[in-house]
Coordinates of C-alpha atoms in Angstrom, one line a residue:
M1 CA 0.0 0.0 0.0
A2 CA 1.3 3.6 -0.7
T3 CA 2.3 5.4 2.4
S4 CA 4.4 8.2 0.8
S5 CA 3.9 11.8 2.2
A6 CA 3.1 13.0 -1.5
P7 CA -0.3 14.1 -2.3
L8 CA -2.7 11.2 -2.9
P9 CA -3.6 10.5 -6.5
V10 CA -7.2 10.3 -7.8
V11 CA -7.7 6.6 -9.0
V12 CA -9.4 6.3 -12.2
I13 CA -10.9 2.5 -12.9
G14 CA -10.5 2.0 -16.7
A15 CA -8.3 3.2 -19.5
G16 CA -11.3 3.4 -22.0
P17 CA -12.4 6.6 -23.7
I18 CA -14.0 8.2 -20.6
G19 CA -11.3 7.0 -18.3
L20 CA -8.4 8.5 -20.1
A21 CA -10.5 11.5 -20.8
A22 CA -10.8 11.9 -16.8
A23 CA -7.1 11.4 -16.5
A24 CA -6.4 14.2 -19.0
H25 CA -8.7 16.6 -17.4
L26 CA -7.2 15.7 -13.9
R27 CA -3.7 16.5 -15.3
A28 CA -5.1 19.7 -16.7
R29 CA -6.0 20.7 -13.3
G30 CA -2.9 20.1 -11.6
L31 CA -4.2 16.7 -9.9
Q32 CA -2.2 13.5 -10.0
P33 CA -4.4 10.9 -11.8
L34 CA -3.7 6.9 -11.5
V35 CA -5.5 4.9 -14.3
L36 CA -6.0 1.1 -13.2
E37 CA -6.9 -0.9 -16.3
A38 CA -7.5 -4.6 -16.2
G39 CA -6.6 -5.2 -19.8
P40 CA -3.1 -5.0 -21.5
A41 CA -3.8 -1.9 -23.6
A42 CA -5.9 1.3 -23.7
G43 CA -9.4 0.7 -24.7
A44 CA -9.4 -3.0 -24.2
A45 CA -13.0 -3.2 -24.1
V46 CA -13.3 -1.0 -27.3
R47 CA -11.0 -3.3 -29.0
E48 CA -13.4 -6.3 -28.5
W49 CA -15.7 -4.4 -31.0
A50 CA -13.2 -3.1 -33.3
H51 CA -15.2 -4.2 -36.3
V52 CA -18.1 -2.0 -35.5
R53 CA -18.2 1.5 -36.6
L54 CA -19.5 4.3 -34.0
F55 CA -22.4 6.4 -35.2
S56 CA -20.6 9.4 -33.7
S57 CA -18.0 11.2 -35.7
W58 CA -14.2 11.7 -34.8
G59 CA -15.3 15.3 -33.9
E60 CA -17.7 14.1 -31.3
V61 CA -15.5 11.3 -29.8
V62 CA -12.3 13.2 -29.0
D63 CA -12.3 14.9 -25.8
P64 CA -10.9 18.7 -26.4
T65 CA -8.8 18.8 -23.1
A66 CA -7.4 15.2 -24.2
E67 CA -6.7 16.6 -27.5
K68 CA -4.9 19.5 -26.2
L69 CA -2.6 17.1 -24.1
L70 CA -1.8 15.2 -27.4
A71 CA -1.1 18.2 -29.4
P72 CA 2.7 18.7 -28.2
T73 CA 3.3 15.0 -29.6
G74 CA 2.2 16.2 -33.2
W75 CA -1.0 14.2 -32.9
V76 CA -3.9 15.2 -35.4
M77 CA -7.3 14.3 -35.2
P78 CA -8.3 12.2 -38.2
E79 CA -11.1 13.9 -40.6
P80 CA -13.5 15.2 -37.9
G81 CA -16.6 14.3 -40.1
A82 CA -15.5 10.8 -40.5
Y83 CA -16.7 7.8 -38.4
P84 CA -14.1 5.6 -36.7
S85 CA -14.4 2.1 -36.1
G86 CA -13.7 0.8 -32.6
G87 CA -10.3 -0.3 -33.6
E88 CA -9.4 3.0 -35.1
W89 CA -10.7 4.8 -32.0
A90 CA -8.4 2.6 -29.9
E91 CA -5.4 2.8 -32.0
L92 CA -5.5 6.2 -33.5
Y93 CA -6.6 8.1 -30.3
L94 CA -7.0 6.1 -27.1
Q95 CA -3.6 4.3 -27.2
P96 CA -1.8 7.6 -28.1
L97 CA -3.5 9.3 -25.1
A98 CA -2.7 6.6 -22.8
D99 CA 1.1 6.7 -24.0
V100 CA 1.2 10.5 -23.2
L101 CA -0.1 9.8 -19.8
G102 CA 2.7 7.4 -19.4
E103 CA 3.3 5.7 -15.9
Q104 CA 0.1 7.4 -14.7
V105 CA -1.6 4.3 -16.6
R106 CA -1.1 1.0 -15.2
Y107 CA -2.1 -2.1 -17.3
G108 CA -3.0 -5.5 -16.1
A109 CA -4.5 -4.0 -12.9
R110 CA -7.9 -5.5 -12.1
V111 CA -9.8 -3.6 -9.3
T112 CA -11.4 -6.1 -6.8
G113 CA -12.3 -3.7 -4.2
V114 CA -12.8 -0.1 -3.1
S115 CA -13.3 1.1 0.4
R116 CA -12.5 4.0 3.1
T117 CA -9.2 3.3 4.8
G118 CA -9.9 1.4 8.1
R119 CA -13.7 1.8 7.5
D120 CA -16.2 -0.7 5.9
R121 CA -19.5 0.6 4.7
V122 CA -20.9 0.3 8.3
V123 CA -18.6 2.8 10.2
D124 CA -19.5 6.3 10.5
A125 CA -16.6 7.4 12.8
E126 CA -14.4 10.0 10.9
R127 CA -15.3 8.2 7.7
A128 CA -15.3 11.2 5.6
S129 CA -11.6 12.3 6.5
Q130 CA -10.2 8.8 5.5
P131 CA -8.6 8.4 2.1
F132 CA -9.9 5.7 -0.3
V133 CA -8.1 2.3 -0.5
V134 CA -8.4 0.6 -3.8
Q135 CA -7.4 -3.1 -4.0
Y136 CA -6.4 -4.6 -7.4
E137 CA -5.0 -7.8 -8.8
T138 CA -2.1 -7.9 -11.4
T139 CA -1.7 -10.1 -14.2
D140 CA 0.7 -12.4 -12.1
G141 CA -1.9 -12.8 -9.7
R142 CA -0.5 -10.7 -6.9
E143 CA -2.8 -8.5 -4.8
R144 CA -1.9 -4.9 -4.4
R145 CA -3.5 -1.8 -2.8
T146 CA -3.1 2.1 -3.0
L147 CA -4.6 5.0 -1.4
A148 CA -6.5 7.7 -3.3
R149 CA -7.9 11.0 -2.5
A150 CA -10.7 10.3 -4.7
V151 CA -12.0 7.3 -7.2
I152 CA -13.5 7.8 -10.5
D153 CA -15.1 4.5 -11.7
A154 CA -15.0 4.4 -15.4
S155 CA -14.9 0.8 -16.1
G156 CA -18.0 0.5 -18.1
T157 CA -20.5 -2.2 -18.4
W158 CA -18.9 -4.1 -21.3
A159 CA -18.1 -7.2 -19.3
T160 CA -21.8 -7.9 -17.7
P161 CA -24.2 -8.1 -20.8
G162 CA -27.9 -8.6 -20.1
P163 CA -29.2 -12.2 -20.6
A164 CA -31.9 -13.8 -23.1
G165 CA -34.7 -14.0 -20.4
G166 CA -37.4 -11.6 -20.7
S167 CA -37.4 -11.4 -16.7
G168 CA -34.0 -10.1 -16.4
L169 CA -32.7 -13.5 -15.4
P170 CA -30.9 -15.9 -17.8
A171 CA -33.6 -18.0 -19.7
L172 CA -34.0 -21.7 -18.6
G173 CA -31.3 -23.4 -20.6
E174 CA -29.5 -20.4 -21.7
K175 CA -26.3 -21.3 -19.9
A176 CA -26.4 -25.0 -21.2
A177 CA -26.6 -23.7 -24.7
A178 CA -23.7 -21.3 -24.3
D179 CA -21.6 -22.9 -27.2
R180 CA -24.3 -21.4 -29.4
I181 CA -25.1 -18.0 -27.8
T182 CA -22.9 -14.8 -28.4
Y183 CA -23.4 -11.7 -26.5
R184 CA -21.6 -9.3 -29.1
V185 CA -22.0 -8.4 -32.5
P186 CA -20.0 -10.9 -34.5
D187 CA -17.3 -10.0 -36.6
L188 CA -18.2 -11.4 -40.0
R189 CA -15.1 -10.3 -41.5
D190 CA -13.1 -13.0 -39.6
P191 CA -13.4 -16.3 -42.0
T192 CA -14.0 -18.6 -38.9
V193 CA -16.7 -16.3 -37.4
R194 CA -18.5 -15.9 -41.0
A195 CA -18.7 -19.6 -41.4
R196 CA -20.6 -19.8 -38.0
Y197 CA -23.3 -17.7 -39.7
A198 CA -23.2 -18.2 -43.3
G199 CA -26.0 -20.2 -44.7
R200 CA -27.5 -20.7 -41.3
R201 CA -30.4 -19.3 -39.2
T202 CA -29.7 -16.9 -36.5
A203 CA -32.0 -15.3 -33.8
V204 CA -31.1 -11.8 -32.6
I205 CA -32.5 -10.7 -29.4
G206 CA -32.9 -6.9 -28.9
S207 CA -34.1 -3.7 -30.1
G208 CA -31.1 -1.4 -29.9
A209 CA -28.1 -0.2 -32.0
S210 CA -26.3 -3.6 -31.4
A211 CA -29.4 -5.4 -32.8
F212 CA -29.7 -2.9 -35.8
T213 CA -25.9 -3.6 -36.6
A214 CA -26.1 -7.5 -36.4
L215 CA -29.5 -7.3 -38.4
A216 CA -27.6 -5.3 -41.1
H217 CA -24.5 -7.2 -41.2
L218 CA -26.4 -10.5 -41.3
A219 CA -28.3 -9.1 -44.3
A220 CA -25.1 -8.1 -46.1
L221 CA -23.8 -11.7 -45.4
A222 CA -27.1 -13.1 -47.1
E223 CA -26.6 -11.2 -50.0
A224 CA -22.9 -12.4 -50.4
E225 CA -21.7 -15.3 -52.5
D226 CA -20.8 -17.1 -49.8
G227 CA -23.8 -16.3 -47.6
A228 CA -26.9 -18.0 -49.5
G229 CA -29.4 -19.4 -47.2
T230 CA -28.4 -16.9 -44.2
H231 CA -31.6 -15.8 -42.5
T232 CA -32.3 -14.0 -39.2
T233 CA -35.2 -14.2 -36.8
W234 CA -35.4 -10.8 -35.1
I235 CA -37.0 -11.3 -31.6
L236 CA -38.3 -8.0 -29.9
R237 CA -40.1 -7.7 -26.8
R238 CA -42.3 -4.7 -27.8
S239 CA -44.4 -4.3 -31.0
L240 CA -43.0 -3.2 -34.5
A241 CA -43.8 0.5 -35.2
G242 CA -42.3 3.2 -37.1
S243 CA -40.4 4.4 -33.9
T244 CA -39.0 1.0 -33.7
F245 CA -36.0 1.7 -36.3
G246 CA -35.0 5.1 -34.4
G247 CA -34.6 8.6 -36.0
G248 CA -34.0 7.8 -39.6
E249 CA -33.4 10.8 -41.9
A250 CA -34.4 13.3 -39.1
D251 CA -31.7 12.2 -36.6
R252 CA -29.3 14.9 -35.9
L253 CA -26.5 12.3 -36.0
P254 CA -27.0 11.1 -39.5
A255 CA -25.1 7.9 -39.1
R256 CA -27.2 7.0 -36.1
G257 CA -30.3 7.4 -38.3
A258 CA -28.5 5.3 -41.0
L259 CA -28.2 2.4 -38.6
G260 CA -32.0 2.2 -37.9
L261 CA -32.7 2.6 -41.6
A262 CA -30.4 -0.4 -42.3
A263 CA -32.2 -2.6 -40.1
K264 CA -35.5 -1.6 -41.5
A265 CA -34.0 -2.5 -44.9
A266 CA -33.0 -6.0 -43.8
V267 CA -36.4 -6.8 -42.7
D268 CA -38.0 -5.3 -45.8
A269 CA -35.8 -7.2 -47.9
G270 CA -36.9 -10.3 -46.3
H271 CA -33.4 -11.2 -44.8
A272 CA -35.1 -11.0 -41.4
D273 CA -38.4 -11.8 -40.1
A274 CA -39.7 -9.8 -37.0
V275 CA -41.3 -11.6 -34.0
T276 CA -42.9 -9.2 -31.7
G277 CA -44.2 -9.3 -28.0
F278 CA -41.8 -12.2 -27.4
R279 CA -40.3 -12.6 -24.0
T280 CA -37.7 -15.7 -23.8
E281 CA -38.6 -18.0 -21.0
A282 CA -36.4 -20.9 -22.0
V283 CA -33.8 -22.1 -24.6
E284 CA -34.3 -25.8 -25.6
R285 CA -31.5 -28.0 -27.5
A286 CA -32.8 -30.3 -30.3
G287 CA -31.0 -33.6 -31.2
D288 CA -29.3 -31.8 -34.1
G289 CA -27.8 -29.2 -31.6
R290 CA -29.9 -26.3 -32.9
L291 CA -32.0 -24.2 -30.3
T292 CA -35.5 -23.6 -29.9
L293 CA -36.7 -20.3 -28.1
V294 CA -39.7 -20.6 -25.9
G295 CA -41.7 -17.5 -25.0
E296 CA -43.1 -16.8 -21.6
D297 CA -46.8 -17.0 -23.5
G298 CA -45.9 -20.5 -24.6
R299 CA -44.9 -19.6 -28.1
R300 CA -42.2 -21.9 -29.7
L301 CA -40.1 -20.4 -32.6
D302 CA -38.7 -22.4 -35.4
P303 CA -35.1 -23.8 -34.3
V304 CA -32.2 -21.7 -34.9
D305 CA -28.4 -22.6 -35.3
E306 CA -27.2 -19.4 -33.5
V307 CA -28.5 -16.7 -31.0
L308 CA -27.3 -13.3 -30.5
V309 CA -28.3 -11.7 -27.2
L310 CA -28.1 -8.1 -27.6
T311 CA -30.3 -6.9 -24.7
G312 CA -27.9 -4.3 -23.3
F313 CA -25.4 -4.1 -20.3
R314 CA -25.7 -3.9 -16.7
P315 CA -23.1 -2.5 -14.1
D316 CA -20.8 -4.8 -12.0
L317 CA -21.1 -3.2 -8.4
T318 CA -19.4 -5.9 -6.6
F319 CA -16.0 -4.3 -6.0
L320 CA -17.8 -1.2 -4.7
A321 CA -19.8 -3.0 -2.2
E322 CA -17.9 -1.4 0.8
L323 CA -18.9 2.0 -0.4
R324 CA -21.8 4.0 0.5
L325 CA -23.5 4.5 -3.0
G326 CA -26.6 6.4 -3.7
L327 CA -28.2 4.4 -6.5
D328 CA -31.6 4.3 -8.3
E329 CA -33.3 1.1 -7.4
R330 CA -34.5 0.4 -10.9
L331 CA -31.5 1.8 -13.2
Q332 CA -28.6 1.1 -10.8
A333 CA -27.6 4.7 -11.9
P334 CA -26.7 7.5 -9.5
A335 CA -29.8 8.6 -7.6
G336 CA -29.4 12.3 -9.1
L337 CA -28.7 11.3 -12.5
A338 CA -31.5 8.4 -12.9
P339 CA -34.4 10.7 -13.6
L340 CA -32.6 12.5 -16.4
I341 CA -31.7 9.2 -18.1
D342 CA -34.8 7.1 -17.6
P343 CA -35.4 5.3 -20.8
N344 CA -39.1 5.4 -20.2
Q345 CA -38.9 9.1 -21.0
H346 CA -35.3 10.1 -22.7
S347 CA -33.2 9.1 -25.7
C348 CA -29.7 10.0 -26.0
G349 CA -30.3 13.6 -27.1
T350 CA -33.2 14.5 -24.5
V351 CA -30.8 13.7 -21.7
R352 CA -29.6 17.2 -20.5
P353 CA -25.9 17.7 -19.8
H354 CA -25.0 16.7 -16.2
G355 CA -22.1 16.8 -13.9
V356 CA -20.7 16.3 -10.5
R357 CA -23.9 17.4 -8.7
E358 CA -26.0 14.5 -10.4
L359 CA -22.9 12.0 -10.0
S360 CA -22.3 12.4 -6.3
H361 CA -22.7 9.9 -3.7
P362 CA -23.2 9.6 0.2
D363 CA -19.6 8.6 0.2
K364 CA -18.0 11.9 -1.0
G365 CA -15.1 11.7 -3.6
V366 CA -16.5 8.7 -5.5
Y367 CA -18.0 9.0 -8.8
L368 CA -19.4 6.5 -11.5
V369 CA -18.9 8.0 -15.0
G370 CA -19.3 7.0 -18.5
M371 CA -21.5 4.2 -19.2
K372 CA -21.1 2.9 -15.6
S373 CA -22.9 5.9 -14.6
Y374 CA -25.8 5.1 -16.8
G375 CA -26.6 1.7 -15.1
R376 CA -29.0 -0.2 -17.1
A377 CA -29.9 2.8 -19.3
P378 CA -29.0 2.4 -22.9
T379 CA -28.8 6.1 -23.8
F380 CA -25.2 7.0 -23.4
L381 CA -23.0 9.0 -25.9
A382 CA -19.4 9.6 -25.6
M383 CA -19.8 13.3 -25.3
T384 CA -21.9 13.0 -22.1
G385 CA -19.0 11.1 -20.6
Y386 CA -16.7 13.7 -21.5
E387 CA -18.8 16.6 -19.9
Q388 CA -19.2 14.3 -16.8
V389 CA -15.5 14.1 -16.2
R390 CA -14.8 17.8 -16.9
S391 CA -17.1 18.6 -14.5
V392 CA -15.7 16.0 -11.8
A393 CA -12.2 17.2 -12.4
A394 CA -13.2 20.8 -11.7
A395 CA -14.9 20.0 -8.7
L396 CA -12.1 17.9 -7.3
A397 CA -9.6 20.9 -8.0
G398 CA -12.0 23.2 -6.2
D399 CA -13.3 25.0 -9.2
H400 CA -17.1 24.6 -8.3
E401 CA -18.1 27.3 -10.6
A402 CA -16.9 25.4 -13.7
A403 CA -17.9 22.4 -12.3
E404 CA -21.6 23.6 -12.3
R405 CA -21.3 25.1 -15.8
V406 CA -22.9 23.4 -18.8
E407 CA -20.4 22.9 -21.7
L408 CA -22.3 20.6 -24.0
T409 CA -25.4 20.4 -26.3
L410 CA -26.5 16.9 -27.6
P411 CA -28.1 16.0 -30.6
E412 CA -31.7 14.9 -30.4
T413 CA -33.7 11.8 -31.6
G414 CA -32.2 8.4 -32.5
V415 CA -32.0 4.6 -31.7
C416 CA -31.7 5.0 -27.9
G417 CA -35.0 3.7 -26.6
G418 CA -34.6 1.1 -24.1
A419 CA -36.7 -1.2 -21.8
G420 CA -39.4 -0.2 -19.6
L421 CA -42.3 1.6 -21.4
F422 CA -40.6 1.2 -24.6
D423 CA -41.6 -2.5 -24.3
E424 CA -45.2 -1.5 -24.3
P425 CA -47.5 -1.9 -27.3
E426 CA -47.5 1.3 -29.4
A427 CA -51.1 0.8 -30.8
A428 CA -51.9 4.2 -30.1
E429 CA -49.5 5.5 -32.8
P430 CA -51.2 6.9 -35.5
P431 CA -50.5 5.7 -39.1
G432 CA -47.7 7.0 -40.7
A433 CA -46.2 8.2 -37.3
G434 CA -42.6 7.2 -36.2
C435 CA -39.3 8.4 -38.0
C436 CA -38.8 5.8 -40.6
A437 CA -41.7 5.9 -43.1
T438 CA -39.2 6.5 -45.8
T439 CA -38.0 3.6 -47.9
P440 CA -34.2 3.5 -47.0
A441 CA -31.7 3.6 -50.1
A442 CA -29.1 0.7 -50.2
L443 CA -26.5 1.2 -47.2
T444 CA -23.2 -0.1 -46.5
P445 CA -22.9 -1.8 -43.2
P446 CA -23.8 0.9 -40.8
P447 CA -22.0 2.7 -37.9
C448 CA -23.0 1.5 -34.4
D449 CA -23.6 3.2 -31.2
L450 CA -20.9 3.2 -28.7
R451 CA -23.1 1.8 -25.8
H452 CA -24.1 -1.1 -27.5
Q453 CA -21.5 -2.1 -28.8
T454 CA -21.2 2.5 -26.5
P455 CA -21.4 2.0 -24.9
L456 CA -22.5 1.4 -26.0
P457 CA -22.1 -0.3 -25.0
D458 CA -19.4 2.2 -22.8
P459 CA -16.8 1.3 -24.0
A460 CA -16.5 3.1 -20.5

């Protein structure tokens, strides 16, 4: 454990886009960051969806303060209007940023616990005056601890995807069928992965950006020379309506709108059949290995060869168990933030910018930021995370005026609807309503949202 008399660092958990931006803001404020990253490189989670293109452009996924930190190295942002893939984002921006931070980023350090020094979550006495203690494991299995003046958890939600079961629990038989179930958008450029889906029937469970991406990519495979017979069953827990496909041509993030239009094109072209109002209760394996999905209402779907479960992500809070967190009971997001991001009412663009006030907890000095701060809400954008850490860093530096100031305007509309009321039948929607009535033009495989690949998955 660190025992030096030097000022304690602010520990940042995760070297993804938001964690590295937090470190850049802290350094710009004269504070000492220490970034603990479980993976072997910057953007480890982002690299796992390297093949997916974001629907936010370079100009929207580079933090301005991080850009200033990079400038002395000769780094130049790629074309601001272009859309990076996850791999490009990691290699061309996140890794150079981590390299500039140097020894302030520690790889192969998986955080296993955070607490107040000498105080578990029960103890009140002198609690607020105690520094944080962060325990982590290194890749060689050693356990280590470091003290911190504050903790910023930007670890994201990528490692904890939602299950297939409509109740939020794994469907019966889901674990036993793990060899044919994937919780990520597959990289169909990989010959081995491509062979797994080409000419086969795949069920896609989900209604967000990741599901749209999978539908579009599988439709492109169906039209390819080696993909004859490829077909998708798209499973939605809600009904199919105009708003199902997001903002379309009205979206102020054009690539985000194109993503929904590409999913609609896959359905219209017959490459995907939509099954609506279906909540998975069980996964049954046939003698030939194929899977049959059984709904809570007793419906049984035709057997499929593969299942893609793209039902969002949820936060891992286990290593924060000794802290006093104020979390919303539904979203598992900070209580002050939850009403602003409730997917029953908000899309990405209708979430107003927010900062340290909404992100604070009963244990002062700990902050969940990025996708982790959104809990189970699927509406996160990288721009939102950059605004969060700008505000948090300002507060930690004592600049409360800057911490309270809003410095972000978000684009409205899009494919960010989540669970809750979005699952309800949309029979009341008048004919022609929604954002996707226009017949889409032919589209190349589209960009994807940070969450769910951002983000969204995310990414952190």
